[in-house]
Amino acid sequence: MKKNSTAKILTGLLIMLPIAAYFLTGLLRSLNDKVGFNTSMLDVIGTYDFFMNTTLQNKALIVVLTLVFIGFMFTKMRGASGYKIDDSHGVHGTSRWGKVQELLDKEAIAEDSKVYKDPVKTITNIEEGIILGKVPNKDELVILHNDTIVDNKNVFLIGASGSGKGQAFVYNNIVNNKTKSQIITDPKGELFYSTHQLKRDEGFEVYQIDFMNLDQARYNPLDYVYKDKDAKKIAEAIAKNSSKDGKEDFFFSTARDLLTGLIIYCKSINPKANIPIDVKGEFYKVSEDENYLAELCEEIGR
């Protein structure tokens, strides 16, 4: 309890002390002299004379009862002035930070999580899973293993630029994922150059898609077109990224619908069709020859 809170309580009790003593004296006078209680309380001089002239036993009784009352009030006021935890019965909710041992008991985190001075020994011996952090004051990691009881394994990581998100979380979990496929966004290319050889040594097929260097690995978005709506999604993305002002006017809609139709047509005649050769090739033909567009529409209509 803070000092200023104690001082306030004592000040209040000092004010209550004479009031409580006077109240008890008036009550005892009304019982002893057969006087009404209201009369005793309003007759200040008479009640004071009663206290001064009463027996020693009555005086002792008044003093003891007054002290008991003041002590009771002090206890109540002191208990109410401090912070009280009410989570045992859920008045303010029952949520709290979990303890590492509780997570271990519930099999939420891995048991094999010891950290050694040799990082190779550490990564070889710890259990596979998502490394969330380090146990305070212990050479152990908190790892959300693959068979955890936790339903949602999503991790939301927030940190300013240069705060250590990559070093503390991303690199560790790329390395500690030893069996599952990974899709990693890597704008700077640092993650690829730091970990690709290690993952290849572990048996992974590692590909880097770099839109600034098209000689690297790449993918064909048309491989994921199975229905007409899939073609429309790709056409929508291309059209929006090609619009400088972001407006979706008549020309935007026309270009999007034309591109959607060309994608569907190319996939129908060639399941392995791609955008650079097949779709763009048809687009150039349509742009240069109106008759070709009419012939194409007639062929699609069949």
Short mmCIF file of C-alpha atoms in Angstrom, two decimals:
data_model
loop_
_atom_site.label_atom_id
_atom_site.label_comp_id
_atom_site.label_asym_id
_atom_site.label_seq_id
_atom_site.Cartn_x
_atom_site.Cartn_y
_atom_site.Cartn_z
CA MET A 1 0.00 0.00 0.00
CA LYS A 2 1.23 3.49 -0.79
CA LYS A 3 2.09 5.92 2.00
CA ASN A 4 -0.37 8.58 0.89
CA SER A 5 -3.20 6.00 0.93
CA THR A 6 -2.33 4.98 4.50
CA ALA A 7 -2.25 8.62 5.59
CA LYS A 8 -5.71 9.22 4.14
CA ILE A 9 -7.09 6.17 5.96
CA LEU A 10 -5.61 7.24 9.31
CA THR A 11 -6.98 10.76 8.87
CA GLY A 12 -10.44 9.37 8.23
CA LEU A 13 -10.23 7.09 11.27
CA LEU A 14 -9.17 9.98 13.53
CA ILE A 15 -12.26 11.87 12.43
CA MET A 16 -14.44 8.81 13.04
CA LEU A 17 -12.96 8.11 16.50
CA PRO A 18 -14.81 10.80 18.55
CA ILE A 19 -17.98 10.24 16.51
CA ALA A 20 -17.95 6.51 17.27
CA ALA A 21 -17.18 7.12 20.97
CA TYR A 22 -20.03 9.66 21.24
CA PHE A 23 -22.43 7.28 19.48
CA LEU A 24 -21.60 4.40 21.87
CA THR A 25 -21.82 6.69 24.92
CA GLY A 26 -25.28 7.87 23.83
CA LEU A 27 -26.39 4.29 23.27
CA LEU A 28 -25.15 3.20 26.70
CA ARG A 29 -26.81 6.25 28.35
CA SER A 30 -30.15 5.47 26.73
CA LEU A 31 -29.94 1.90 28.06
CA ASN A 32 -28.69 2.86 31.51
CA ASP A 33 -30.81 5.96 32.27
CA LYS A 34 -33.91 4.87 30.34
CA VAL A 35 -33.59 7.89 28.07
CA GLY A 36 -34.57 7.85 24.42
CA PHE A 37 -31.68 7.33 22.01
CA ASN A 38 -32.54 10.44 20.00
CA THR A 39 -32.59 12.48 23.21
CA SER A 40 -29.18 11.16 24.23
CA MET A 41 -27.69 12.00 20.83
CA LEU A 42 -29.12 15.54 20.78
CA ASP A 43 -28.21 16.28 24.43
CA VAL A 44 -24.46 16.71 23.98
CA ILE A 45 -23.82 18.13 27.46
CA GLY A 46 -25.92 15.44 29.19
CA THR A 47 -24.18 12.65 27.29
CA TYR A 48 -20.76 14.13 28.10
CA ASP A 49 -21.67 14.34 31.82
CA PHE A 50 -22.85 10.72 31.70
CA PHE A 51 -19.49 9.58 30.37
CA MET A 52 -17.55 11.58 32.96
CA ASN A 53 -19.67 10.35 35.89
CA THR A 54 -20.37 6.75 34.84
CA THR A 55 -18.63 3.75 36.35
CA LEU A 56 -15.15 2.66 35.34
CA GLN A 57 -16.59 -0.52 33.81
CA ASN A 58 -18.86 1.52 31.49
CA LYS A 59 -15.98 3.76 30.47
CA ALA A 60 -13.83 0.71 29.69
CA LEU A 61 -16.69 -0.82 27.68
CA ILE A 62 -17.08 2.36 25.60
CA VAL A 63 -13.32 2.57 24.94
CA VAL A 64 -13.03 -1.11 23.99
CA LEU A 65 -16.04 -1.03 21.65
CA THR A 66 -14.75 2.17 20.03
CA LEU A 67 -11.32 0.63 19.41
CA VAL A 68 -12.90 -2.54 18.02
CA PHE A 69 -15.03 -0.49 15.63
CA ILE A 70 -12.05 1.62 14.51
CA GLY A 71 -9.92 -1.49 14.01
CA PHE A 72 -12.65 -3.11 11.94
CA MET A 73 -13.01 -0.02 9.75
CA PHE A 74 -9.23 0.22 9.29
CA THR A 75 -9.08 -3.38 8.08
CA LYS A 76 -11.93 -2.86 5.62
CA MET A 77 -10.58 0.42 4.28
CA ARG A 78 -7.07 -0.94 3.90
CA GLY A 79 -8.26 -3.99 1.99
CA ALA A 80 -10.42 -1.91 -0.35
CA SER A 81 -7.72 0.66 -1.15
CA GLY A 82 -5.21 -1.72 -2.77
CA TYR A 83 -5.20 -3.73 -6.01
CA LYS A 84 -7.11 -6.97 -5.80
CA ILE A 85 -6.88 -9.85 -8.27
CA ASP A 86 -10.35 -11.09 -9.16
CA ASP A 87 -9.47 -13.54 -11.92
CA SER A 88 -10.10 -16.53 -9.64
CA HIS A 89 -13.84 -16.12 -10.15
CA GLY A 90 -13.74 -14.26 -13.47
CA VAL A 91 -15.11 -10.86 -12.45
CA HIS A 92 -12.65 -9.12 -14.78
CA GLY A 93 -11.99 -12.13 -17.04
CA THR A 94 -9.71 -15.12 -16.61
CA SER A 95 -7.11 -14.50 -19.33
CA ARG A 96 -3.45 -14.39 -18.33
CA TRP A 97 -0.01 -15.10 -19.76
CA GLY A 98 0.67 -18.80 -19.98
CA LYS A 99 3.72 -20.46 -18.45
CA VAL A 100 6.21 -22.57 -20.37
CA GLN A 101 5.63 -25.60 -18.17
CA GLU A 102 1.88 -25.39 -18.76
CA LEU A 103 2.47 -25.38 -22.52
CA LEU A 104 4.76 -28.39 -22.18
CA ASP A 105 2.22 -30.27 -20.06
CA LYS A 106 -0.47 -29.66 -22.69
CA GLU A 107 1.94 -30.75 -25.49
CA ALA A 108 1.56 -27.36 -27.16
CA ILE A 109 5.32 -26.83 -27.52
CA ALA A 110 8.26 -29.14 -28.17
CA GLU A 111 10.29 -30.80 -25.42
CA ASP A 112 13.47 -31.12 -27.51
CA SER A 113 14.41 -27.45 -27.60
CA LYS A 114 17.82 -27.16 -25.93
CA VAL A 115 20.18 -24.48 -27.26
CA TYR A 116 23.87 -25.43 -27.60
CA LYS A 117 26.87 -23.21 -28.23
CA ASP A 118 27.30 -24.94 -31.58
CA PRO A 119 24.40 -23.78 -33.81
CA VAL A 120 24.73 -26.89 -36.01
CA LYS A 121 24.24 -29.10 -32.96
CA THR A 122 21.26 -27.00 -31.92
CA ILE A 123 19.46 -27.19 -35.26
CA THR A 124 20.24 -30.92 -35.50
CA ASN A 125 18.76 -31.79 -32.10
CA ILE A 126 15.77 -29.47 -31.71
CA GLU A 127 12.34 -30.59 -32.84
CA GLU A 128 10.95 -29.30 -36.12
CA GLY A 129 8.36 -26.54 -35.86
CA ILE A 130 7.86 -22.80 -35.57
CA ILE A 131 10.43 -21.19 -33.27
CA LEU A 132 8.51 -18.53 -31.34
CA GLY A 133 11.29 -17.39 -29.03
CA LYS A 134 13.60 -18.30 -26.16
CA VAL A 135 12.67 -19.31 -22.62
CA PRO A 136 13.81 -16.51 -20.24
CA ASN A 137 16.97 -17.34 -18.27
CA LYS A 138 17.24 -20.80 -19.84
CA ASP A 139 19.05 -22.30 -22.84
CA GLU A 140 15.77 -23.52 -24.30
CA LEU A 141 13.56 -22.46 -27.19
CA VAL A 142 9.79 -22.22 -27.41
CA ILE A 143 8.90 -24.29 -30.48
CA LEU A 144 5.38 -24.84 -31.79
CA HIS A 145 5.94 -28.38 -33.07
CA ASN A 146 4.08 -29.94 -35.99
CA ASP A 147 1.77 -32.07 -33.82
CA THR A 148 0.83 -29.28 -31.41
CA ILE A 149 -2.69 -29.05 -29.99
CA VAL A 150 -2.79 -25.39 -31.08
CA ASP A 151 -5.25 -25.14 -33.97
CA ASN A 152 -4.02 -21.89 -35.48
CA LYS A 153 -0.30 -21.74 -36.25
CA ASN A 154 -0.38 -18.31 -37.86
CA VAL A 155 2.19 -15.89 -36.40
CA PHE A 156 1.73 -12.11 -36.61
CA LEU A 157 5.15 -10.43 -36.37
CA ILE A 158 5.46 -6.65 -36.04
CA GLY A 159 8.69 -4.68 -36.01
CA ALA A 160 10.24 -1.57 -37.49
CA SER A 161 12.86 -1.77 -40.23
CA GLY A 162 16.11 -3.10 -38.79
CA SER A 163 14.52 -4.30 -35.55
CA GLY A 164 15.65 -7.90 -36.10
CA LYS A 165 12.57 -9.62 -37.51
CA GLY A 166 14.64 -11.54 -40.03
CA GLN A 167 17.47 -12.53 -37.71
CA ALA A 168 15.22 -13.40 -34.76
CA PHE A 169 12.36 -15.16 -36.54
CA VAL A 170 12.48 -15.58 -40.33
CA TYR A 171 15.95 -17.15 -40.77
CA ASN A 172 15.46 -19.48 -37.80
CA ASN A 173 12.18 -20.84 -39.10
CA ILE A 174 13.39 -21.28 -42.68
CA VAL A 175 16.20 -23.45 -41.32
CA ASN A 176 14.06 -25.34 -38.79
CA ASN A 177 11.41 -26.29 -41.35
CA LYS A 178 12.88 -29.58 -42.54
CA THR A 179 9.96 -31.35 -44.24
CA LYS A 180 7.30 -28.89 -45.44
CA SER A 181 7.22 -26.76 -48.57
CA GLN A 182 7.72 -23.03 -48.12
CA ILE A 183 6.68 -19.96 -50.11
CA ILE A 184 8.79 -17.00 -48.97
CA THR A 185 8.54 -13.37 -50.03
CA ASP A 186 12.06 -12.03 -50.34
CA PRO A 187 12.17 -8.49 -51.83
CA LYS A 188 15.88 -8.02 -51.13
CA GLY A 189 16.99 -11.51 -52.10
CA GLU A 190 18.89 -11.92 -48.82
CA LEU A 191 16.90 -14.90 -47.59
CA PHE A 192 17.51 -16.83 -50.80
CA TYR A 193 21.25 -16.25 -50.92
CA SER A 194 21.65 -17.09 -47.21
CA THR A 195 19.60 -20.28 -47.06
CA HIS A 196 19.11 -21.77 -50.55
CA GLN A 197 22.17 -24.04 -50.48
CA LEU A 198 21.34 -25.33 -46.99
CA LYS A 199 17.80 -26.23 -48.06
CA ARG A 200 19.07 -27.91 -51.23
CA ASP A 201 21.49 -29.96 -49.13
CA GLU A 202 18.45 -31.06 -47.09
CA GLY A 203 16.78 -32.32 -50.27
CA PHE A 204 14.51 -29.38 -51.09
CA GLU A 205 14.01 -28.10 -54.63
CA VAL A 206 14.65 -24.36 -54.26
CA TYR A 207 13.47 -21.87 -56.88
CA GLN A 208 13.82 -18.10 -56.99
CA ILE A 209 11.28 -16.06 -58.92
CA ASP A 210 12.89 -12.71 -59.69
CA PHE A 211 10.91 -10.37 -61.94
CA MET A 212 14.04 -8.26 -62.49
CA ASN A 213 15.97 -11.28 -63.74
CA LEU A 214 13.72 -13.44 -65.89
CA ASP A 215 16.48 -16.01 -66.46
CA GLN A 216 15.72 -17.34 -62.98
CA ALA A 217 12.92 -19.76 -62.13
CA ARG A 218 9.45 -18.67 -63.20
CA TYR A 219 5.87 -19.85 -63.22
CA ASN A 220 2.98 -19.81 -65.64
CA PRO A 221 -0.19 -18.31 -64.11
CA LEU A 222 -2.29 -20.05 -66.77
CA ASP A 223 -1.39 -23.39 -65.16
CA TYR A 224 -3.91 -22.45 -62.47
CA VAL A 225 -6.76 -21.72 -64.89
CA TYR A 226 -9.30 -24.53 -64.59
CA LYS A 227 -12.55 -22.60 -65.01
CA ASP A 228 -13.69 -19.46 -66.78
CA LYS A 229 -13.71 -17.53 -63.49
CA ASP A 230 -10.01 -18.34 -63.03
CA ALA A 231 -9.25 -16.74 -66.39
CA LYS A 232 -11.28 -13.68 -65.40
CA LYS A 233 -9.26 -13.27 -62.18
CA ILE A 234 -5.97 -13.26 -64.10
CA ALA A 235 -7.32 -10.86 -66.71
CA GLU A 236 -8.59 -8.57 -63.93
CA ALA A 237 -5.16 -8.48 -62.28
CA ILE A 238 -3.35 -7.74 -65.54
CA ALA A 239 -5.84 -5.06 -66.56
CA LYS A 240 -5.69 -3.27 -63.22
CA ASN A 241 -1.90 -3.23 -63.23
CA SER A 242 -1.90 -1.87 -66.78
CA SER A 243 -4.23 1.04 -66.00
CA LYS A 244 -2.26 4.18 -65.12
CA ASP A 245 -5.07 6.17 -63.51
CA GLY A 246 -6.84 3.19 -61.94
CA LYS A 247 -10.16 4.01 -63.63
CA GLU A 248 -12.42 1.15 -64.64
CA ASP A 249 -14.20 2.76 -67.60
CA PHE A 250 -15.62 1.28 -70.79
CA PHE A 251 -12.21 0.72 -72.35
CA PHE A 252 -10.94 -1.00 -69.21
CA SER A 253 -13.90 -3.39 -69.14
CA THR A 254 -13.59 -4.09 -72.87
CA ALA A 255 -9.86 -4.88 -72.61
CA ARG A 256 -10.43 -7.09 -69.56
CA ASP A 257 -13.22 -9.04 -71.24
CA LEU A 258 -11.15 -9.46 -74.41
CA LEU A 259 -8.18 -10.74 -72.42
CA THR A 260 -10.45 -13.13 -70.51
CA GLY A 261 -11.77 -14.54 -73.77
CA LEU A 262 -8.29 -14.95 -75.23
CA ILE A 263 -7.06 -16.80 -72.13
CA ILE A 264 -10.03 -19.18 -72.26
CA TYR A 265 -9.50 -19.74 -76.01
CA CYS A 266 -5.75 -20.40 -75.67
CA LYS A 267 -6.30 -22.86 -72.82
CA SER A 268 -8.96 -24.70 -74.82
CA ILE A 269 -6.63 -25.37 -77.75
CA ASN A 270 -3.45 -25.81 -75.70
CA PRO A 271 -3.60 -26.85 -72.01
CA LYS A 272 0.06 -25.76 -71.64
CA ALA A 273 -0.59 -22.28 -73.04
CA ASN A 274 1.21 -19.31 -71.54
CA ILE A 275 0.76 -15.55 -71.62
CA PRO A 276 3.99 -14.34 -73.35
CA ILE A 277 3.65 -16.59 -76.39
CA ASP A 278 0.09 -17.83 -76.78
CA VAL A 279 -2.12 -15.12 -75.28
CA LYS A 280 0.01 -12.19 -76.44
CA GLY A 281 0.34 -13.79 -79.87
CA GLU A 282 -3.43 -13.97 -80.24
CA PHE A 283 -3.79 -10.45 -78.85
CA TYR A 284 -1.43 -9.03 -81.49
CA LYS A 285 -3.32 -10.84 -84.26
CA VAL A 286 -6.63 -9.42 -83.03
CA SER A 287 -5.18 -5.91 -82.76
CA GLU A 288 -3.77 -5.95 -86.28
CA ASP A 289 -6.64 -7.62 -88.11
CA GLU A 290 -10.33 -7.01 -87.38
CA ASN A 291 -11.31 -9.86 -89.65
CA TYR A 292 -9.24 -12.24 -87.54
CA LEU A 293 -11.25 -11.22 -84.47
CA ALA A 294 -14.49 -11.96 -86.31
CA GLU A 295 -13.16 -15.34 -87.42
CA LEU A 296 -12.00 -16.08 -83.86
CA CYS A 297 -15.40 -15.21 -82.39
CA GLU A 298 -17.07 -17.43 -84.98
CA GLU A 299 -14.75 -20.31 -84.12
CA ILE A 300 -15.37 -19.90 -80.39
CA GLY A 301 -19.12 -19.83 -81.06
CA ARG A 302 -18.94 -23.26 -82.63
#
